[in-house]
Tab-separated table of C-alpha atoms and ligand atoms in Angstrom:
chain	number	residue	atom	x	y	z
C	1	UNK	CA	13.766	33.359	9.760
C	2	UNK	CA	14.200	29.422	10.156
C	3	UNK	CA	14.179	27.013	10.154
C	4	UNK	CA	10.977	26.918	11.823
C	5	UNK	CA	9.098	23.312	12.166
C	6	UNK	CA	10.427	21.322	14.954
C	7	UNK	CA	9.202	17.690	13.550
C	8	UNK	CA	11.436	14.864	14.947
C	9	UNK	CA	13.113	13.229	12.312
C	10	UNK	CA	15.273	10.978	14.472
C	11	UNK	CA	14.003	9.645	17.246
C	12	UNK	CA	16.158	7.673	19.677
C	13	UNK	CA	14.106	4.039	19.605
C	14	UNK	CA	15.608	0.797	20.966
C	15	UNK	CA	19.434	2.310	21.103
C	16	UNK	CA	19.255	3.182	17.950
C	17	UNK	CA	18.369	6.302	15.399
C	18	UNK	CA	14.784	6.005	13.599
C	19	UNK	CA	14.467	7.536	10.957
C	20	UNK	CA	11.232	9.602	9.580
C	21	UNK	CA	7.973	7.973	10.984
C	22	UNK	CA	8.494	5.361	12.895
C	23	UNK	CA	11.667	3.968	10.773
C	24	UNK	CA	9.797	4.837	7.631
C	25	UNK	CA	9.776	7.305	4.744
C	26	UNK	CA	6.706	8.415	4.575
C	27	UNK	CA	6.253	12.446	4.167
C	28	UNK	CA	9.184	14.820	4.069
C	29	UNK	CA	7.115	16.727	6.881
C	30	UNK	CA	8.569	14.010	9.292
C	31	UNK	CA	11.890	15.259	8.393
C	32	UNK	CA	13.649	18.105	10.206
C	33	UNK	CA	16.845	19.988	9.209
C	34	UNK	CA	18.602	17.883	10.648
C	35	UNK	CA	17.309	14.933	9.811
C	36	UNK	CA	17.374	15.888	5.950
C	37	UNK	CA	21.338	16.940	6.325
C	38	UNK	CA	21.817	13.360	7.324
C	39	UNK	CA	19.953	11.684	4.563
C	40	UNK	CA	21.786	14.290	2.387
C	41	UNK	CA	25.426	13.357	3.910
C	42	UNK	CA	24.856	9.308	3.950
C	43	UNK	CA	23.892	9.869	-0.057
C	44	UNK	CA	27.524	11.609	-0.692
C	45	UNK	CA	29.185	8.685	0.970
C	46	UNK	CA	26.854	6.226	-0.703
C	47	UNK	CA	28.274	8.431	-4.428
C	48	UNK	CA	31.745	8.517	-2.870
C	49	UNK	CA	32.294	4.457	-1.835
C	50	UNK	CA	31.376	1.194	-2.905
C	51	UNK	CA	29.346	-0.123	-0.281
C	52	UNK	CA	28.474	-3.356	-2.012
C	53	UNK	CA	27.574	-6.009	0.905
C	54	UNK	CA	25.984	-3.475	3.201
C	55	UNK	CA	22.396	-5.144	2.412
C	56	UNK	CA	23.833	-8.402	1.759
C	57	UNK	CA	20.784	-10.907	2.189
C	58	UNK	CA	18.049	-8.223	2.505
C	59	UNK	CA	14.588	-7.910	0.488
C	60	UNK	CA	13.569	-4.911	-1.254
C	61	UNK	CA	9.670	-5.331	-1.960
C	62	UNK	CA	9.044	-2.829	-5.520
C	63	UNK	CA	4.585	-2.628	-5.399
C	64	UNK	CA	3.726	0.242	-8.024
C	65	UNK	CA	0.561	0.738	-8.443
C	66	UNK	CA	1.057	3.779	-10.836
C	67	UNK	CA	3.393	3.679	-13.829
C	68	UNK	CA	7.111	4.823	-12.919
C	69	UNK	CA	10.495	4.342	-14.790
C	70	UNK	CA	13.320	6.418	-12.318
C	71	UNK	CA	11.696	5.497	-9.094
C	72	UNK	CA	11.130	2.002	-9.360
C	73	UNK	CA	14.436	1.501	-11.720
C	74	UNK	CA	16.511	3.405	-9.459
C	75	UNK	CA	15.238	1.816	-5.612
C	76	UNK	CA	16.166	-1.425	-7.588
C	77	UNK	CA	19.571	-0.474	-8.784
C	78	UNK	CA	20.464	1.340	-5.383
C	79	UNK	CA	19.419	-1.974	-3.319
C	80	UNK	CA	21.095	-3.917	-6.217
C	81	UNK	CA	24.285	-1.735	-5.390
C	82	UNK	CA	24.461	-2.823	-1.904
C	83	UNK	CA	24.085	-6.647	-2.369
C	84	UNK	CA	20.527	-6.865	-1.991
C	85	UNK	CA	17.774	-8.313	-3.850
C	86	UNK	CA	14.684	-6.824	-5.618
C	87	UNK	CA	10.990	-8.482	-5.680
C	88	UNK	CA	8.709	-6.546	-8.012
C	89	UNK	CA	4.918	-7.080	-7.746
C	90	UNK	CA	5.075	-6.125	-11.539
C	91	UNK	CA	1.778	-5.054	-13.464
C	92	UNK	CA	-0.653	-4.540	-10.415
C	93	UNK	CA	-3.220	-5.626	-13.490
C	94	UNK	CA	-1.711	-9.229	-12.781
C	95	UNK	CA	-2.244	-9.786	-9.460
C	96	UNK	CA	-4.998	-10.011	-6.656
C	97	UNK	CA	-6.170	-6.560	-6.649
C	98	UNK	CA	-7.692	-7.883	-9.317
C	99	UNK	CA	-9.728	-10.202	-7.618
C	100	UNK	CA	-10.034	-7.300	-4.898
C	101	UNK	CA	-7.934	-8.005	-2.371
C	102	UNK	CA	-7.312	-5.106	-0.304
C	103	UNK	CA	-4.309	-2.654	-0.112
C	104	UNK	CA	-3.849	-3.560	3.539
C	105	UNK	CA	-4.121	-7.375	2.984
C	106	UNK	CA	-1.781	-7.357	-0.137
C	107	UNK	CA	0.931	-4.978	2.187
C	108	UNK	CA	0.699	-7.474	5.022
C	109	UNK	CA	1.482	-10.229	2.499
C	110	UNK	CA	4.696	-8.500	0.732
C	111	UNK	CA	5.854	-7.854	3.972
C	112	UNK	CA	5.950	-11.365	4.798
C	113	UNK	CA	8.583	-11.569	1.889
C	114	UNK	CA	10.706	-8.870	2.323
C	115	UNK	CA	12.646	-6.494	4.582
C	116	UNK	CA	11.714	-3.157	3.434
C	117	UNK	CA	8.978	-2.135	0.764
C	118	UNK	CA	8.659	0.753	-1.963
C	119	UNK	CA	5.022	1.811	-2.239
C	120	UNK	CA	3.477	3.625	-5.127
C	121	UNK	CA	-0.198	4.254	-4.558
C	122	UNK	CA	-2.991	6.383	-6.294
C	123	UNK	CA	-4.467	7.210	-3.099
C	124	UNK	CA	-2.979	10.112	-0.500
C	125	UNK	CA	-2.298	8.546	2.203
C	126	UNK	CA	-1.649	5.102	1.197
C	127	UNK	CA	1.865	4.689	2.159
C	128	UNK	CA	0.917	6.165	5.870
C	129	UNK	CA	-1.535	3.206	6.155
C	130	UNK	CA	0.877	1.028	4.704
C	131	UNK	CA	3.768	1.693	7.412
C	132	UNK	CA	0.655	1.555	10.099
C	133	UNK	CA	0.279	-2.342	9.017
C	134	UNK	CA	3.370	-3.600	7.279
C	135	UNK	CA	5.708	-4.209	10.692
C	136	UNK	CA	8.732	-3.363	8.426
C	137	UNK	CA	9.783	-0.267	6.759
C	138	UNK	CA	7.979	1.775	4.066
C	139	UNK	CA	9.271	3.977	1.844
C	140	UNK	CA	6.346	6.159	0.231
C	141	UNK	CA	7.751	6.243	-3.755
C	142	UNK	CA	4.904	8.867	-4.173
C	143	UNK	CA	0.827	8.979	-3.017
C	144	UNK	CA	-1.584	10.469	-5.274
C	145	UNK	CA	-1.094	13.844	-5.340
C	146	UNK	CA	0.119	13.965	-1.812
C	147	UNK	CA	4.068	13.401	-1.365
C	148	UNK	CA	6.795	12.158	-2.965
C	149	UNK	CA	9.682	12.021	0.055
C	150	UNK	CA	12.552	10.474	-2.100
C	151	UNK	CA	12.242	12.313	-4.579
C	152	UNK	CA	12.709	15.575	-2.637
C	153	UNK	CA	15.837	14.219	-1.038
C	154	UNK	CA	17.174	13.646	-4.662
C	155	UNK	CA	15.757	17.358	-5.492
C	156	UNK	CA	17.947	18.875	-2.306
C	157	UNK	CA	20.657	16.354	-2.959
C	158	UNK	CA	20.599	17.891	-6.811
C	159	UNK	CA	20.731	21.205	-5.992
C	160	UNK	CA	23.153	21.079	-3.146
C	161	UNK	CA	26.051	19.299	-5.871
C	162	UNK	CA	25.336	21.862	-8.495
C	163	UNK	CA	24.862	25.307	-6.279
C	164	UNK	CA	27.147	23.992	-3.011
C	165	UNK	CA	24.348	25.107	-0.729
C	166	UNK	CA	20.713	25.070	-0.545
C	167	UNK	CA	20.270	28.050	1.927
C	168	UNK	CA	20.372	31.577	0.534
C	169	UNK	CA	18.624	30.456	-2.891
C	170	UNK	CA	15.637	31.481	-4.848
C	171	UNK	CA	14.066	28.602	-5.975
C	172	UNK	CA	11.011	28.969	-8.931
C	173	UNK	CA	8.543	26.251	-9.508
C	174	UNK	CA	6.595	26.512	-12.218
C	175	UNK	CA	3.612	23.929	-13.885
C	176	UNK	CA	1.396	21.833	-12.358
C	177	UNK	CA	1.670	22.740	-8.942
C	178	UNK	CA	-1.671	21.708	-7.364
C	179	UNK	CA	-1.172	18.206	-8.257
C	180	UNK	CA	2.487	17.592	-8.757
C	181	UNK	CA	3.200	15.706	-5.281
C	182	UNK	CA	7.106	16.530	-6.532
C	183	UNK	CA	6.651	19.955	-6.090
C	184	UNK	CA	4.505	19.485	-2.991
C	185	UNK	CA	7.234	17.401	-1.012
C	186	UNK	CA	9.670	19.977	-2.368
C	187	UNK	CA	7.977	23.199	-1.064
C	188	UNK	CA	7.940	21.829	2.611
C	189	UNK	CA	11.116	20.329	2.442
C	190	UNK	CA	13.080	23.965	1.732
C	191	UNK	CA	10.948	25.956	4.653
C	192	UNK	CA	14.120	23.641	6.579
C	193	UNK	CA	16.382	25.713	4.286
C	194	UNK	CA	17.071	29.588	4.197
C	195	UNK	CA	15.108	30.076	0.896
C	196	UNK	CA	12.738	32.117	-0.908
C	197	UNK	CA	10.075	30.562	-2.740
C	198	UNK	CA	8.592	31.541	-6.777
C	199	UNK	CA	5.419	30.291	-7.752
C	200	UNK	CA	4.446	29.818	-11.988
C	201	UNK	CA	1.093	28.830	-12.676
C	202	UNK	CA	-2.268	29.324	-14.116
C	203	UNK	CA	-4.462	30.019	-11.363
C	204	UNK	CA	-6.242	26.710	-11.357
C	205	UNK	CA	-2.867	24.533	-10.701
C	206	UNK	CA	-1.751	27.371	-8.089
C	207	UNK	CA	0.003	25.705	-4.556
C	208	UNK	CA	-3.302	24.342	-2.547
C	209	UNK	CA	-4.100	26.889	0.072
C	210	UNK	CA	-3.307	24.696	2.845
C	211	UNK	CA	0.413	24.898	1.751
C	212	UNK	CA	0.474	28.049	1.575
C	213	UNK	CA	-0.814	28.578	4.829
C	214	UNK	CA	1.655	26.540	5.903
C	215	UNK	CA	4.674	28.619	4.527
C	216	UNK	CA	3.094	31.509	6.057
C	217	UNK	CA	3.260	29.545	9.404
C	218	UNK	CA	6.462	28.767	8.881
C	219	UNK	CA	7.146	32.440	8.125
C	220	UNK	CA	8.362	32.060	4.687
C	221	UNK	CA	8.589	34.369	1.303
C	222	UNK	CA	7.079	33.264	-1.106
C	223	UNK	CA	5.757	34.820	-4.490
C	224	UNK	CA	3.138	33.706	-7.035
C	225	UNK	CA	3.152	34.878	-10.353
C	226	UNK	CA	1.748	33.942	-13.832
C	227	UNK	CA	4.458	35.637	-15.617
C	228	UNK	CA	7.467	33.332	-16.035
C	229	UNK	CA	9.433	35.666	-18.035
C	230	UNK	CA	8.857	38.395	-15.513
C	231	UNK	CA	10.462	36.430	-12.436
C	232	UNK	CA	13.220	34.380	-14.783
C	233	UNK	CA	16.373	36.761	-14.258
C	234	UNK	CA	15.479	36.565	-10.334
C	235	UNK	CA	15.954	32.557	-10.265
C	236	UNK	CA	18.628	30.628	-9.019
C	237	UNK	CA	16.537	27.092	-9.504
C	238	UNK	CA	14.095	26.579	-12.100
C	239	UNK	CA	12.001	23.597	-10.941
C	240	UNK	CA	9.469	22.946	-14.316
C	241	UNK	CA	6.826	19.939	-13.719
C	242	UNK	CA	4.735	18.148	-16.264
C	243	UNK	CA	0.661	19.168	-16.187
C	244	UNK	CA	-0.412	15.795	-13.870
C	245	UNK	CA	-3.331	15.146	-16.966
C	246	UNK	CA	-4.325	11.943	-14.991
C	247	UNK	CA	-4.987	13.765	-11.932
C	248	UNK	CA	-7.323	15.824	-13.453
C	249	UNK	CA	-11.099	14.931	-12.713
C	250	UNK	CA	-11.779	16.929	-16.405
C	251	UNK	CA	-10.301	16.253	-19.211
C	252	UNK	CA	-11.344	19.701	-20.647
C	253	UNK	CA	-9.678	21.842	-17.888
C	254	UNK	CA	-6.651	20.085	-18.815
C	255	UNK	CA	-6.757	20.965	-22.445
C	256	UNK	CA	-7.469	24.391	-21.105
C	257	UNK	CA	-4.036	24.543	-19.327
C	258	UNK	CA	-1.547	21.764	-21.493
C	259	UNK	CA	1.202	23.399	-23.647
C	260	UNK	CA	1.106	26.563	-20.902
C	261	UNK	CA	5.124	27.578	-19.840
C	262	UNK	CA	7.186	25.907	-22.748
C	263	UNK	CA	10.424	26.493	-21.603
C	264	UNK	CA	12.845	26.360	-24.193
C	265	UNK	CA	16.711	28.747	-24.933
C	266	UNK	CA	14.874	30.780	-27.060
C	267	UNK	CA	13.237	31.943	-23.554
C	268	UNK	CA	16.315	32.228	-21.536
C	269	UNK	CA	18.402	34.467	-23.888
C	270	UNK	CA	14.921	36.430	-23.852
C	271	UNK	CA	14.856	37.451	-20.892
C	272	UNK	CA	18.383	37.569	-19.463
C	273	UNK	CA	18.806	34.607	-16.752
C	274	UNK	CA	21.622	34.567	-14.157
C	275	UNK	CA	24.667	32.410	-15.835
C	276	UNK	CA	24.567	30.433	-12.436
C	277	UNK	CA	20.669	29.192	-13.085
C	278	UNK	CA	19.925	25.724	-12.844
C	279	UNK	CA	16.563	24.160	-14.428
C	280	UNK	CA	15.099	20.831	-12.741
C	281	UNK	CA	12.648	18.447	-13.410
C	282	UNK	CA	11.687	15.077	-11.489
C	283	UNK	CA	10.748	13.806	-15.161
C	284	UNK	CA	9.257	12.612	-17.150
C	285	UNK	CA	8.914	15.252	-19.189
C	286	UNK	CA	6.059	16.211	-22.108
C	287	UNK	CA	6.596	19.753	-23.904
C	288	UNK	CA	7.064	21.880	-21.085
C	289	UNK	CA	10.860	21.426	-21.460
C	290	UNK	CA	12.381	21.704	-24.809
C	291	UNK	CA	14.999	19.183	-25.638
C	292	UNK	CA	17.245	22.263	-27.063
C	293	UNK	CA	18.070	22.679	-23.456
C	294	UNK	CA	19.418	19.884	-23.110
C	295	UNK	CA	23.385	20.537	-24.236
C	296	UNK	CA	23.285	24.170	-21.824
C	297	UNK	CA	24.716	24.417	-18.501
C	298	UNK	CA	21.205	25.361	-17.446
C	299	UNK	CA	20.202	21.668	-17.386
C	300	UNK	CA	20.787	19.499	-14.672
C	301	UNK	CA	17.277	16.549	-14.594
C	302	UNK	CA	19.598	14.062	-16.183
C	303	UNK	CA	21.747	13.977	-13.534
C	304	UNK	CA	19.257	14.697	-11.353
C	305	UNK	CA	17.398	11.583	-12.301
C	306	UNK	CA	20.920	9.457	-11.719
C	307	UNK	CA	21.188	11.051	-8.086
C	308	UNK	CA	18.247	8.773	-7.370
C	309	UNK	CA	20.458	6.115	-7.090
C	310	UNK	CA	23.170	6.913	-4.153
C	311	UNK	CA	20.076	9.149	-2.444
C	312	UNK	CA	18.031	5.694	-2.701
C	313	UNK	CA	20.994	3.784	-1.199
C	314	UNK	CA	20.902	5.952	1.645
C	315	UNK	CA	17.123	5.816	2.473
C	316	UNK	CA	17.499	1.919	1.947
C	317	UNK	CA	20.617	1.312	4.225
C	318	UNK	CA	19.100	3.856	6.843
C	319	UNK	CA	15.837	2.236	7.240
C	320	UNK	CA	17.801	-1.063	7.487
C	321	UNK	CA	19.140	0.481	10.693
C	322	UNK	CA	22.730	-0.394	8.504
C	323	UNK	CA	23.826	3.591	8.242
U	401	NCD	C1	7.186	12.251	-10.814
U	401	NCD	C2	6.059	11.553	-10.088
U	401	NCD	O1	5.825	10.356	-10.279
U	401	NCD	O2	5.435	12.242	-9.287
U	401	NCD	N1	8.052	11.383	-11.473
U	401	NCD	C3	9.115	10.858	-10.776
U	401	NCD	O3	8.943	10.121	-9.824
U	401	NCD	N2	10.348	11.229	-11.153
U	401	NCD	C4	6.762	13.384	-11.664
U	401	NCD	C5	5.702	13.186	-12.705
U	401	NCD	O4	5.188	12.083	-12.909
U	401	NCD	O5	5.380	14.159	-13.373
């Protein structure tokens, strides 16, 4: 039944491969099968070998305009990896936006430091823009409630180590799903893979329509369900996200919905799960996952979270045109 969207995601440019859109990382939608595969592959060898040197003398620009602890820690440790250096804005609160400068002016001005940036941006579309302006490579470390590329190439690069294939799975998400960009990136990224798709959420954080429509386009199965016990024993991947309270324009709606799909053993023995499924979670985590999963063989977001690193090192070394 796939995979079905033909999107470029190398592009033969100036004798060499570009990657994503125009050399940057920008939406997993620029990504292709193929494409992903190769991110995928260049990540194993990045886990496999010490590449130290490989970014010898390049600039890593780190702007986060949203809190983070894995993405920003782990771009820095992956460039760090390969001989390269790190230059953090630090607390957006201490610099010029707070005299207003403008995203656009503040990207063209990092750029003039670095080789490559990592943006993290409240707005959707703000790493787009970025990549538009910056005359260097971009690397979108997650917009709004939009996308969240590298974290979906961690995701595939996850479940790939711990089930030996992506195709052939069925793969549950279950929380916030209209805001978690995670989940979002994630969705589009396996309509590349031979997958079906299980939705978990109250009805006001369902998938937006318009990526739904887009699995149907892509002629995808997909469920949605607000009975997590019900689909459980179907899963192969359990991918749990965190309610997104600061997207939320009402504080109220999200009181209505936080604390809704603990997940916890008590659960799983409940309702007889496959010995072969996996939970996920891009972290950080608040009470939707108890910690008395942690010592199972169910859970794999620690090591998900430390799969940031050689996935990282790939993205970084491929938009460097050095992989
Ligand atoms: C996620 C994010 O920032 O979207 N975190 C991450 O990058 N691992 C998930 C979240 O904040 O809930």
């Amino acid at each position: 039944m796939r995979p079905p969207v033909a999107v470029q995601s190398v592009q033969k440019g100036a004798g060499r491969m570009v990657l994503g859109y125009k050399g940057s990382v920008i939406s997993i939608r620029d990504f292709d099968r193929d494409g992903i595969l190769r991110v995928l592959s260049t990540a194993a060898h990045m886990e496999a070998e010490d590449h130290y040197g490989l970014l010898e003398g390049r600039i890593l620009g780190t702007m986060f305009l949203e809190p983070s602890t894995r993405t920003r820690l782990s771009f820095a440790s992956a460039m760090m990896k390969l001989g390269g250096k790190v230059l953090d804005l630090g607390d957006p609160e201490l610099t010029s936006f707070k005299k207003g400068e403008s995203l656009s002016d503040a990207i063209r001005i990092v750029a003039g430091y670095c080789d490559v940036i990592a943006l993290r941006h409240p707005w959707e579309g703000a790493a787009r823009l970025a990549a538009e302006i910056a005359g260097r490579p971009v690397i979108n470390a997650g917009d709004g409630a939009n996308q969240h590329p590298t974290q979906t190439f961690l995701d595939l690069y996850t479940i790939r180590k711990v089930r030996g294939q992506i195709d052939g799975l069925t793969v549950g998400f279950v929380g916030d799903l209209k805001y978690g960009r995670t989940v979002h990136s994630l969705v589009t990224a396996l309509t590349r893979f031979d997958c079906r798709q299980v939705f978990v959420s109250p009805p006001n954080l369902a998938v937006p329509s318009g990526l739904l429509r887009e699995l149907e386009e892509s002629g995808v199965s997909y469920e949605q369900s607000d009975d997590l016990a019900g689909v459980l024993p179907e899963l192969d991947i359990l991918y749990s996200t965190r309610i997104q309270q600061e997207r939320f324009p009402d504080i109220i709606e999200y009181e209505r919905v936080k604390g809704a799909y603990r997940i916890d053993r008590a659960l799983l023995e409940s309702c007889v799960v496959k010995d072969s499924l996996r939970i996920m979670h891009p972290l950080p985590r608040v009470d939707e996952l108890s910690p008395d999963l942690d010592d199972t063989p169910y859970a794999v977001y620690f090591e998900q979270a430390r799969n940031g690193v050689p996935v990282r090192q790939a993205l970084l070394a491929m938009v460097l045109g050095k992989a």
